[in-house]
Tab-separated table of C-alpha atoms in Angstrom:
chain	number	residue	atom	x	y	z
A	1	UNK	CA	0.804	18.906	-14.936
A	2	UNK	CA	4.379	18.901	-15.415
A	3	UNK	CA	6.687	17.592	-12.727
A	4	UNK	CA	8.795	19.850	-11.004
A	5	UNK	CA	12.643	20.042	-11.468
A	6	UNK	CA	14.522	16.874	-10.759
A	7	UNK	CA	16.541	18.501	-7.661
A	8	UNK	CA	13.149	18.947	-5.985
A	9	UNK	CA	11.589	15.992	-6.964
A	10	UNK	CA	14.630	13.903	-5.521
A	11	UNK	CA	14.377	15.344	-2.195
A	12	UNK	CA	10.317	15.327	-1.969
A	13	UNK	CA	8.646	12.388	-0.440
A	14	UNK	CA	5.166	13.374	0.336
A	15	UNK	CA	1.921	12.647	1.944
A	16	UNK	CA	-1.606	14.598	1.547
A	17	UNK	CA	-2.538	13.866	5.114
A	18	UNK	CA	-4.733	16.717	6.907
A	19	UNK	CA	-3.488	18.787	9.547
A	20	UNK	CA	-5.445	16.357	12.318
A	21	UNK	CA	-3.148	13.650	11.209
A	22	UNK	CA	-0.492	15.081	13.500
A	23	UNK	CA	-2.997	13.979	16.181
A	24	UNK	CA	-2.770	9.878	15.528
A	25	UNK	CA	-0.686	7.792	17.266
A	26	UNK	CA	-0.408	4.974	14.469
A	27	UNK	CA	-14.303	-4.836	-12.006
A	28	UNK	CA	-12.659	-3.312	-14.026
A	29	UNK	CA	-13.130	-1.369	-17.366
A	30	UNK	CA	-10.454	-3.421	-18.387
A	31	UNK	CA	-11.037	-7.039	-16.574
A	32	UNK	CA	-8.703	-9.854	-16.055
A	33	UNK	CA	-9.005	-13.438	-16.471
A	34	UNK	CA	-10.535	-15.669	-13.537
A	35	UNK	CA	-7.569	-16.556	-11.371
A	36	UNK	CA	-7.302	-19.695	-9.525
A	37	UNK	CA	-7.898	-18.544	-6.002
A	38	UNK	CA	-9.766	-15.238	-4.893
A	39	UNK	CA	-8.877	-14.680	-1.359
A	40	UNK	CA	-10.232	-11.030	-1.528
A	41	UNK	CA	-13.604	-11.284	-3.344
A	42	UNK	CA	-15.619	-12.701	-5.986
A	43	UNK	CA	-17.320	-10.441	-8.833
A	44	UNK	CA	-20.164	-10.495	-11.059
A	45	UNK	CA	-19.213	-12.280	-14.266
A	46	UNK	CA	-17.863	-9.536	-16.797
A	47	UNK	CA	-16.603	-9.569	-20.498
A	48	UNK	CA	-13.532	-11.066	-21.247
A	49	UNK	CA	-10.731	-8.583	-21.491
A	50	UNK	CA	-8.149	-7.850	-24.243
A	51	UNK	CA	-4.493	-9.537	-23.643
A	52	UNK	CA	-2.750	-6.097	-24.965
A	53	UNK	CA	-2.511	-2.995	-23.409
A	54	UNK	CA	-3.815	0.399	-25.279
A	55	UNK	CA	-1.477	1.582	-27.740
A	56	UNK	CA	-1.559	4.710	-26.263
A	57	UNK	CA	-1.721	5.343	-22.190
A	58	UNK	CA	-1.014	8.257	-19.727
A	59	UNK	CA	2.319	9.764	-19.966
A	60	UNK	CA	2.383	10.943	-16.477
A	61	UNK	CA	6.017	10.566	-14.906
A	62	UNK	CA	7.506	10.591	-18.517
A	63	UNK	CA	6.795	9.663	-22.341
A	64	UNK	CA	8.092	6.292	-21.949
A	65	UNK	CA	5.799	5.058	-19.188
A	66	UNK	CA	2.838	5.264	-21.479
A	67	UNK	CA	4.197	3.300	-24.300
A	68	UNK	CA	3.186	-0.329	-24.184
A	69	UNK	CA	5.791	-3.092	-23.370
A	70	UNK	CA	8.840	-3.036	-21.399
A	71	UNK	CA	10.724	0.088	-20.926
A	72	UNK	CA	14.451	-0.343	-19.517
A	73	UNK	CA	17.658	1.208	-20.316
A	74	UNK	CA	20.098	-1.769	-20.733
A	75	UNK	CA	23.811	-0.460	-20.746
A	76	UNK	CA	27.088	-1.858	-19.890
A	77	UNK	CA	27.106	-3.188	-16.150
A	78	UNK	CA	23.198	-3.068	-16.068
A	79	UNK	CA	22.034	-6.410	-15.126
A	80	UNK	CA	19.465	-8.259	-17.454
A	81	UNK	CA	15.801	-8.122	-16.478
A	82	UNK	CA	14.196	-11.393	-15.210
A	83	UNK	CA	12.953	-13.269	-18.466
A	84	UNK	CA	10.172	-15.338	-16.767
A	85	UNK	CA	7.741	-12.538	-15.851
A	86	UNK	CA	4.107	-13.136	-17.195
A	87	UNK	CA	2.312	-10.256	-15.345
A	88	UNK	CA	0.250	-8.028	-17.441
A	89	UNK	CA	2.168	-4.851	-15.833
A	90	UNK	CA	5.020	-4.238	-13.310
A	91	UNK	CA	6.915	-1.133	-12.421
A	92	UNK	CA	10.409	-1.084	-10.337
A	93	UNK	CA	10.954	2.249	-8.543
A	94	UNK	CA	13.357	3.863	-6.032
A	95	UNK	CA	10.883	4.879	-3.353
A	96	UNK	CA	13.188	7.753	-2.103
A	97	UNK	CA	14.273	9.708	-5.481
A	98	UNK	CA	11.172	8.814	-7.342
A	99	UNK	CA	13.342	7.296	-10.146
A	100	UNK	CA	11.344	4.502	-11.963
A	101	UNK	CA	13.976	1.977	-12.849
A	102	UNK	CA	12.251	-0.056	-15.613
A	103	UNK	CA	8.437	-0.910	-16.321
A	104	UNK	CA	6.102	-3.012	-18.372
A	105	UNK	CA	2.864	-1.467	-19.326
A	106	UNK	CA	2.980	0.918	-16.279
A	107	UNK	CA	-0.161	3.093	-17.290
A	108	UNK	CA	-2.564	0.238	-18.149
A	109	UNK	CA	-5.632	0.601	-16.270
A	110	UNK	CA	-6.442	-2.812	-14.478
A	111	UNK	CA	-8.665	-3.711	-11.538
A	112	UNK	CA	-6.445	-3.286	-8.603
A	113	UNK	CA	-8.299	-5.809	-6.217
A	114	UNK	CA	-7.323	-5.281	-2.514
A	115	UNK	CA	-4.257	-3.262	-3.363
A	116	UNK	CA	-6.737	-0.423	-3.762
A	117	UNK	CA	-7.197	-0.796	0.137
A	118	UNK	CA	-3.398	1.404	0.261
A	119	UNK	CA	-5.359	4.285	-0.901
A	120	UNK	CA	-8.247	3.703	1.298
A	121	UNK	CA	-5.564	3.424	4.284
A	122	UNK	CA	-3.737	6.625	2.647
A	123	UNK	CA	-7.047	8.768	2.603
A	124	UNK	CA	-8.784	7.706	6.124
A	125	UNK	CA	-6.028	7.211	8.274
A	126	UNK	CA	-5.276	10.448	9.616
A	127	UNK	CA	-9.047	10.790	10.353
A	128	UNK	CA	-9.418	8.811	13.615
A	129	UNK	CA	-7.032	8.448	16.249
A	130	UNK	CA	-6.187	4.608	17.093
A	131	UNK	CA	-7.741	4.365	20.440
A	132	UNK	CA	-11.234	5.684	19.292
A	133	UNK	CA	-13.794	2.773	19.713
A	134	UNK	CA	-16.884	2.165	17.642
A	135	UNK	CA	-19.731	-0.254	18.454
A	136	UNK	CA	-20.854	-2.272	15.293
A	137	UNK	CA	-24.261	-1.851	14.116
A	138	UNK	CA	-25.949	-3.919	11.012
A	139	UNK	CA	-25.949	-0.809	8.582
A	140	UNK	CA	-22.014	-0.906	9.046
A	141	UNK	CA	-21.404	-4.136	7.456
A	142	UNK	CA	-24.262	-3.656	4.542
A	143	UNK	CA	-23.177	-3.834	0.861
A	144	UNK	CA	-20.355	-6.247	1.738
A	145	UNK	CA	-19.796	-8.263	-1.485
A	146	UNK	CA	-20.248	-12.027	-1.354
A	147	UNK	CA	-17.005	-13.991	-1.188
A	148	UNK	CA	-15.351	-11.286	0.547
A	149	UNK	CA	-12.273	-11.382	2.487
A	150	UNK	CA	-13.056	-10.845	6.324
A	151	UNK	CA	-11.343	-10.252	9.386
A	152	UNK	CA	-14.473	-11.538	11.297
A	153	UNK	CA	-16.446	-8.260	12.876
A	154	UNK	CA	-19.236	-9.042	14.755
A	155	UNK	CA	-22.196	-6.995	15.254
A	156	UNK	CA	-23.046	-5.254	18.493
A	157	UNK	CA	-19.595	-5.771	19.572
A	158	UNK	CA	-17.127	-2.952	20.262
A	159	UNK	CA	-13.782	-2.350	18.331
A	160	UNK	CA	-10.893	0.271	18.243
A	161	UNK	CA	-9.760	2.057	15.189
A	162	UNK	CA	-6.496	-0.089	15.639
A	163	UNK	CA	-8.307	-3.152	15.552
A	164	UNK	CA	-9.892	-2.320	12.650
A	165	UNK	CA	-6.829	-1.394	10.775
A	166	UNK	CA	-5.085	-4.563	11.528
A	167	UNK	CA	-8.097	-6.204	10.125
A	168	UNK	CA	-7.637	-4.189	6.845
A	169	UNK	CA	-3.688	-4.610	6.412
A	170	UNK	CA	-3.440	-8.240	7.648
A	171	UNK	CA	-6.465	-9.650	6.746
A	172	UNK	CA	-7.447	-7.442	4.026
A	173	UNK	CA	-11.168	-7.429	5.697
A	174	UNK	CA	-13.564	-5.820	3.716
A	175	UNK	CA	-15.375	-6.042	6.639
A	176	UNK	CA	-13.466	-3.612	8.717
A	177	UNK	CA	-13.084	-1.468	5.265
A	178	UNK	CA	-16.924	-1.008	5.596
A	179	UNK	CA	-17.147	-0.328	9.300
A	180	UNK	CA	-14.259	2.654	8.860
A	181	UNK	CA	-16.151	3.764	5.937
A	182	UNK	CA	-19.435	3.712	7.989
A	183	UNK	CA	-17.448	6.041	10.363
A	184	UNK	CA	-16.491	8.338	7.542
A	185	UNK	CA	-20.167	9.203	6.604
A	186	UNK	CA	-20.526	6.182	4.625
A	187	UNK	CA	-19.451	4.181	1.528
A	188	UNK	CA	-20.219	6.742	-0.970
A	189	UNK	CA	-18.567	9.521	0.813
A	190	UNK	CA	-15.471	7.331	1.636
A	191	UNK	CA	-15.207	6.541	-2.216
A	192	UNK	CA	-15.413	10.521	-3.212
A	193	UNK	CA	-12.581	11.195	-0.782
A	194	UNK	CA	-10.796	8.278	-2.098
A	195	UNK	CA	-11.000	9.817	-5.857
A	196	UNK	CA	-10.211	13.121	-4.697
A	197	UNK	CA	-7.341	11.990	-2.711
A	198	UNK	CA	-5.927	9.843	-5.955
A	199	UNK	CA	-6.335	13.010	-7.958
A	200	UNK	CA	-4.398	14.869	-5.507
A	201	UNK	CA	-1.635	12.667	-5.927
A	202	UNK	CA	-1.556	12.348	-9.494
A	203	UNK	CA	-2.924	8.732	-9.682
A	204	UNK	CA	-4.835	9.988	-12.649
A	205	UNK	CA	-5.389	6.055	-13.681
A	206	UNK	CA	-7.168	5.390	-10.550
A	207	UNK	CA	-11.276	5.251	-10.317
A	208	UNK	CA	-12.688	3.901	-7.357
A	209	UNK	CA	-16.163	2.624	-7.060
A	210	UNK	CA	-15.806	0.217	-3.980
A	211	UNK	CA	-13.606	1.239	-1.165
A	212	UNK	CA	-12.305	-2.168	-0.326
A	213	UNK	CA	-11.248	-3.158	-3.783
A	214	UNK	CA	-13.904	-5.449	-4.633
A	215	UNK	CA	-14.612	-5.958	-8.312
A	216	UNK	CA	-16.657	-3.297	-9.493
A	217	UNK	CA	-17.663	-2.132	-13.199
A	218	UNK	CA	-15.353	1.219	-13.874
A	219	UNK	CA	-12.905	0.199	-10.794
A	220	UNK	CA	-9.371	0.761	-12.195
A	221	UNK	CA	-5.724	1.487	-11.254
A	222	UNK	CA	-2.278	0.774	-12.724
A	223	UNK	CA	0.800	-0.268	-11.515
A	224	UNK	CA	2.169	3.320	-11.777
A	225	UNK	CA	-0.613	4.443	-9.547
A	226	UNK	CA	-0.464	2.036	-6.919
A	227	UNK	CA	3.202	2.586	-6.579
A	228	UNK	CA	2.602	6.618	-6.318
A	229	UNK	CA	0.073	5.650	-3.368
A	230	UNK	CA	2.022	3.199	-1.623
A	231	UNK	CA	5.001	5.904	-1.689
A	232	UNK	CA	2.307	8.231	-0.009
A	233	UNK	CA	1.083	5.842	2.576
A	234	UNK	CA	4.700	4.657	3.862
A	235	UNK	CA	5.366	8.240	4.794
A	236	UNK	CA	2.697	7.487	7.319
A	237	UNK	CA	4.039	6.216	10.553
A	238	UNK	CA	0.904	4.151	11.316
A	239	UNK	CA	0.583	3.135	7.318
A	240	UNK	CA	4.194	1.553	7.974
A	241	UNK	CA	3.265	-0.061	11.077
A	242	UNK	CA	0.347	-1.770	9.847
A	243	UNK	CA	1.823	-2.527	6.531
A	244	UNK	CA	4.900	-4.328	8.091
A	245	UNK	CA	2.761	-6.154	11.033
A	246	UNK	CA	3.006	-10.145	10.588
A	247	UNK	CA	0.712	-11.265	13.287
A	248	UNK	CA	-1.662	-9.545	15.859
A	249	UNK	CA	-4.624	-10.295	18.106
A	250	UNK	CA	-8.061	-9.375	17.214
A	251	UNK	CA	-10.996	-9.164	19.331
A	252	UNK	CA	-13.366	-12.133	19.193
A	253	UNK	CA	-16.889	-12.413	20.087
A	254	UNK	CA	-18.392	-11.933	23.250
A	255	UNK	CA	-19.660	-15.133	24.905
A	256	UNK	CA	-20.710	-16.801	28.189
A	257	UNK	CA	-18.497	-19.355	29.690
A	258	UNK	CA	-19.503	-22.298	31.635
A	259	UNK	CA	-19.906	-19.858	34.725
A	260	UNK	CA	-22.196	-17.713	32.805
A	261	UNK	CA	-19.676	-15.021	32.880
A	262	UNK	CA	-19.206	-12.743	29.603
A	263	UNK	CA	-15.410	-13.199	28.161
A	264	UNK	CA	-14.311	-11.834	24.878
A	265	UNK	CA	-11.069	-14.175	23.710
A	266	UNK	CA	-8.888	-12.780	20.989
A	267	UNK	CA	-8.066	-14.759	18.243
A	268	UNK	CA	-4.699	-14.145	16.271
A	269	UNK	CA	-4.627	-12.913	12.537
A	270	UNK	CA	-1.667	-13.125	10.135
A	271	UNK	CA	-0.631	-11.073	7.090
A	272	UNK	CA	-1.605	-12.301	3.896
A	273	UNK	CA	1.545	-10.692	2.232
A	274	UNK	CA	3.361	-13.752	1.641
A	275	UNK	CA	6.620	-11.849	0.982
A	276	UNK	CA	6.450	-10.512	4.508
A	277	UNK	CA	5.039	-13.684	6.257
A	278	UNK	CA	6.249	-16.431	3.988
A	279	UNK	CA	4.232	-19.750	2.759
A	280	UNK	CA	5.393	-23.027	1.850
A	281	UNK	CA	6.752	-21.950	-1.490
A	282	UNK	CA	7.782	-18.218	-0.965
A	283	UNK	CA	10.550	-17.204	1.593
A	284	UNK	CA	10.358	-14.397	3.670
A	285	UNK	CA	11.837	-11.381	1.423
A	286	UNK	CA	15.233	-9.746	3.009
A	287	UNK	CA	14.402	-6.456	3.964
A	288	UNK	CA	10.726	-6.389	3.401
A	289	UNK	CA	8.526	-4.119	4.674
A	290	UNK	CA	5.428	-4.036	3.467
A	291	UNK	CA	2.701	-3.144	1.494
A	292	UNK	CA	-0.432	-4.871	0.264
A	293	UNK	CA	-1.719	-7.800	-1.684
A	294	UNK	CA	-4.960	-8.164	-3.580
A	295	UNK	CA	-6.534	-11.114	-5.444
A	296	UNK	CA	-10.231	-10.957	-7.165
A	297	UNK	CA	-12.058	-12.533	-9.815
A	298	UNK	CA	-11.371	-9.823	-12.383
A	299	UNK	CA	-7.846	-8.520	-11.323
A	300	UNK	CA	-6.110	-11.879	-10.865
A	301	UNK	CA	-3.343	-11.508	-8.351
A	302	UNK	CA	-1.914	-8.157	-7.529
A	303	UNK	CA	0.807	-6.720	-5.150
A	304	UNK	CA	2.832	-3.684	-4.339
A	305	UNK	CA	5.739	-4.395	-1.824
A	306	UNK	CA	8.507	-1.937	-0.328
A	307	UNK	CA	11.969	-3.310	0.656
A	308	UNK	CA	15.186	-1.967	1.645
A	309	UNK	CA	18.590	-3.243	1.081
A	310	UNK	CA	21.901	-1.808	1.149
A	311	UNK	CA	20.431	1.741	1.871
A	312	UNK	CA	18.465	1.658	-0.950
A	313	UNK	CA	14.480	1.533	-0.657
A	314	UNK	CA	12.734	0.193	-3.680
A	315	UNK	CA	8.806	-0.362	-4.403
A	316	UNK	CA	7.607	-3.006	-6.795
A	317	UNK	CA	4.163	-3.623	-8.252
A	318	UNK	CA	3.042	-6.448	-10.016
A	319	UNK	CA	-0.634	-6.786	-11.306
A	320	UNK	CA	-2.046	-10.171	-12.747
A	321	UNK	CA	0.613	-12.514	-13.770
A	322	UNK	CA	-0.257	-15.267	-16.288
A	323	UNK	CA	1.270	-18.255	-15.026
A	324	UNK	CA	-0.937	-20.432	-12.741
A	325	UNK	CA	1.958	-21.345	-10.410
A	326	UNK	CA	0.934	-20.720	-6.570
A	327	UNK	CA	2.055	-17.437	-5.219
A	328	UNK	CA	3.288	-16.434	-8.646
A	329	UNK	CA	2.448	-12.703	-7.618
A	330	UNK	CA	5.073	-12.856	-4.849
A	331	UNK	CA	7.392	-14.797	-6.952
A	332	UNK	CA	7.722	-12.361	-9.993
A	333	UNK	CA	7.823	-9.471	-7.207
A	334	UNK	CA	10.752	-10.782	-5.617
A	335	UNK	CA	12.848	-11.110	-9.236
A	336	UNK	CA	12.046	-7.736	-9.634
A	337	UNK	CA	13.327	-6.847	-6.192
A	338	UNK	CA	16.439	-8.644	-6.819
A	339	UNK	CA	16.885	-6.836	-10.337
A	340	UNK	CA	16.263	-3.538	-8.828
A	341	UNK	CA	18.819	-3.967	-5.802
A	342	UNK	CA	21.543	-5.041	-8.457
A	343	UNK	CA	20.695	-2.140	-11.044
A	344	UNK	CA	19.933	0.274	-8.630
A	345	UNK	CA	22.926	3.325	-9.204
A	346	UNK	CA	23.584	1.737	-12.798
A	347	UNK	CA	20.623	1.969	-14.701
A	348	UNK	CA	19.393	5.201	-15.920
A	349	UNK	CA	15.791	5.789	-15.286
A	350	UNK	CA	12.814	5.522	-17.722
A	351	UNK	CA	10.515	7.985	-15.878
A	352	UNK	CA	9.653	9.465	-12.515
A	353	UNK	CA	7.165	8.909	-9.866
A	354	UNK	CA	5.670	12.652	-9.778
A	355	UNK	CA	5.027	14.333	-6.413
A	356	UNK	CA	1.292	15.605	-5.532
A	357	UNK	CA	0.144	18.445	-6.934
A	358	UNK	CA	0.130	20.493	-3.885
A	359	UNK	CA	4.276	19.473	-3.452
A	360	UNK	CA	4.728	20.344	-6.804
A	361	UNK	CA	3.293	23.909	-6.532
A	362	UNK	CA	5.636	24.332	-3.529
A	363	UNK	CA	8.727	23.036	-5.192
A	364	UNK	CA	8.146	25.645	-7.911
A	365	UNK	CA	7.573	28.401	-5.285
A	366	UNK	CA	10.306	30.665	-4.537
A	367	UNK	CA	12.307	29.809	-1.477
A	368	UNK	CA	11.070	26.213	-1.751
A	369	UNK	CA	13.996	24.192	-0.060
A	370	UNK	CA	15.264	21.653	-3.003
A	371	UNK	CA	17.027	19.369	-0.410
A	372	UNK	CA	14.109	18.724	1.386
A	373	UNK	CA	16.136	19.138	4.912
A	374	UNK	CA	15.454	21.612	7.640
A	375	UNK	CA	14.943	21.848	11.284
A	376	UNK	CA	12.439	20.048	13.286
A	377	UNK	CA	10.903	16.724	12.978
A	378	UNK	CA	7.508	15.356	11.693
A	379	UNK	CA	6.090	12.033	10.761
A	380	UNK	CA	2.760	12.715	8.744
A	381	UNK	CA	0.578	10.951	11.059
A	382	UNK	CA	1.865	10.165	14.659
A	383	UNK	CA	1.151	11.745	18.009
A	384	UNK	CA	4.471	10.241	19.335
A	385	UNK	CA	6.427	11.932	16.301
A	386	UNK	CA	9.047	14.044	17.745
A	387	UNK	CA	9.047	12.642	21.204
A	388	UNK	CA	12.222	10.748	20.774
A	389	UNK	CA	10.869	7.372	21.630
A	390	UNK	CA	12.460	4.701	19.425
A	391	UNK	CA	10.588	1.382	20.790
A	392	UNK	CA	12.753	-1.750	19.841
A	393	UNK	CA	11.482	-3.179	16.279
A	394	UNK	CA	10.351	-6.807	16.261
A	395	UNK	CA	9.671	-6.895	19.954
A	396	UNK	CA	5.984	-7.816	21.021
A	397	UNK	CA	3.960	-4.576	21.438
A	398	UNK	CA	1.478	-3.933	24.303
A	399	UNK	CA	-1.471	-4.087	22.075
A	400	UNK	CA	-0.533	-7.857	20.986
A	401	UNK	CA	0.977	-6.851	17.720
A	402	UNK	CA	4.281	-8.898	16.371
A	403	UNK	CA	6.505	-9.231	13.514
A	404	UNK	CA	8.344	-6.233	12.342
A	405	UNK	CA	5.267	-3.938	13.025
A	406	UNK	CA	7.117	-1.204	15.202
A	407	UNK	CA	8.507	1.549	13.380
A	408	UNK	CA	11.753	3.724	14.385
A	409	UNK	CA	11.198	7.172	15.444
A	410	UNK	CA	11.494	9.886	12.800
A	411	UNK	CA	14.816	10.695	12.042
A	412	UNK	CA	14.367	14.335	10.784
A	413	UNK	CA	12.009	16.361	8.504
A	414	UNK	CA	9.872	19.309	8.122
A	415	UNK	CA	6.082	19.858	7.922
A	416	UNK	CA	5.370	22.323	5.342
A	417	UNK	CA	1.713	23.887	5.307
A	418	UNK	CA	0.087	23.908	2.130
A	419	UNK	CA	-3.581	24.971	1.145
A	420	UNK	CA	-4.966	23.588	4.264
A	421	UNK	CA	-3.152	20.380	4.033
A	422	UNK	CA	0.203	19.072	5.629
A	423	UNK	CA	3.098	17.508	3.460
A	424	UNK	CA	5.966	16.071	4.927
A	425	UNK	CA	9.290	16.971	3.371
A	426	UNK	CA	11.852	14.443	4.032
A	427	UNK	CA	14.579	12.665	2.050
A	428	UNK	CA	14.027	9.475	4.231
A	429	UNK	CA	11.036	8.140	6.229
A	430	UNK	CA	12.384	5.145	8.606
A	431	UNK	CA	11.187	1.903	7.865
A	432	UNK	CA	10.995	-0.577	10.606
A	433	UNK	CA	14.521	-1.486	11.817
A	434	UNK	CA	13.986	-5.145	11.571
A	435	UNK	CA	13.530	-5.272	7.889
A	436	UNK	CA	17.137	-4.728	7.696
A	437	UNK	CA	17.762	-7.924	10.063
A	438	UNK	CA	15.602	-10.312	8.402
A	439	UNK	CA	17.167	-12.913	5.977
A	440	UNK	CA	15.519	-15.677	3.997
A	441	UNK	CA	15.016	-18.742	6.239
């Protein structure tokens, strides 16, 4: 489907949340070599993959994005790309305009690992209010792959939806994904809905088999698609909050103390996104605001990040660096962010992030507002949207979360109702304010 005109595209940041979102308060067909570590999961053995991308790939977003190799328009005043990139696939895009500043094998269909949880969240977040509670039964945790990353959910314990999403985003907990899937009529139904949502987003390289990103035959995505998905998710207030939270308290197991009284002590969980939380060899990236990392046997290391600097918001996705260095996926992402912030406004794009199908159709309708600006407010997924509440970013929240998990109130926009769905039309979505003040230690 052709993308809408440039003027409409540059003004549309879109989510395909259903109308109920307004009630909320917050191995592959082409497999990768086995990485040195596999925090998300370990999969069944699969055939060795080809080291080269297909000669012909999808051209969604532009013909150049379907070509193998690096695509960039270097010219006078445009900085040279980093020379030490080893990822099989990567992309640098302007999150707001949708311009793809540079890419490398953008549509190569590869195993996504836990970055697929972004699609899981973008699909399911609008469905359950965060204060909804659920008591876990054994069937909720059935089918979790061996070696999966877990947040530590226990049978017969009760968790809020808010707790479960913290487990998904911070610890990449496959157990939290399976419990939420059980609440959503099961894994099979959830997978079907994720595939439908991917199609609506025009993430056509993506095929979901397991909702948690665990290696499964035929499960693929691409750097281009993961960037589309992140762009959609980051327009939801709850998604932004969870993706940017560094640490939080998670409910522990109910036990009896020395006096025989039942107690349930929480424990701390920490975001495994190293550009957000830092590590011994990776600094917190200035302006980082999420999004999601992953690592499995067949996918290798994958990561999609969003960062803001100097009024620019960029999305970078990196898939499967071949260098064996520790945290290499974050190091290559940081270098691409650095390049993107220097190149933004100077480099001619090589393609675009297309809007969802429904938004593209709306943009082509007579009377559509190409500026994306109108009266009213909306946030694509929060009961507090439009209330004027602006909590201080970075301050500890009442629910025990901390870091940069508190988002600013919505600054403007309009909800356009289309074909039974709600799409946010807004030039800018507010990132947690603290990202503008975070600097490298």
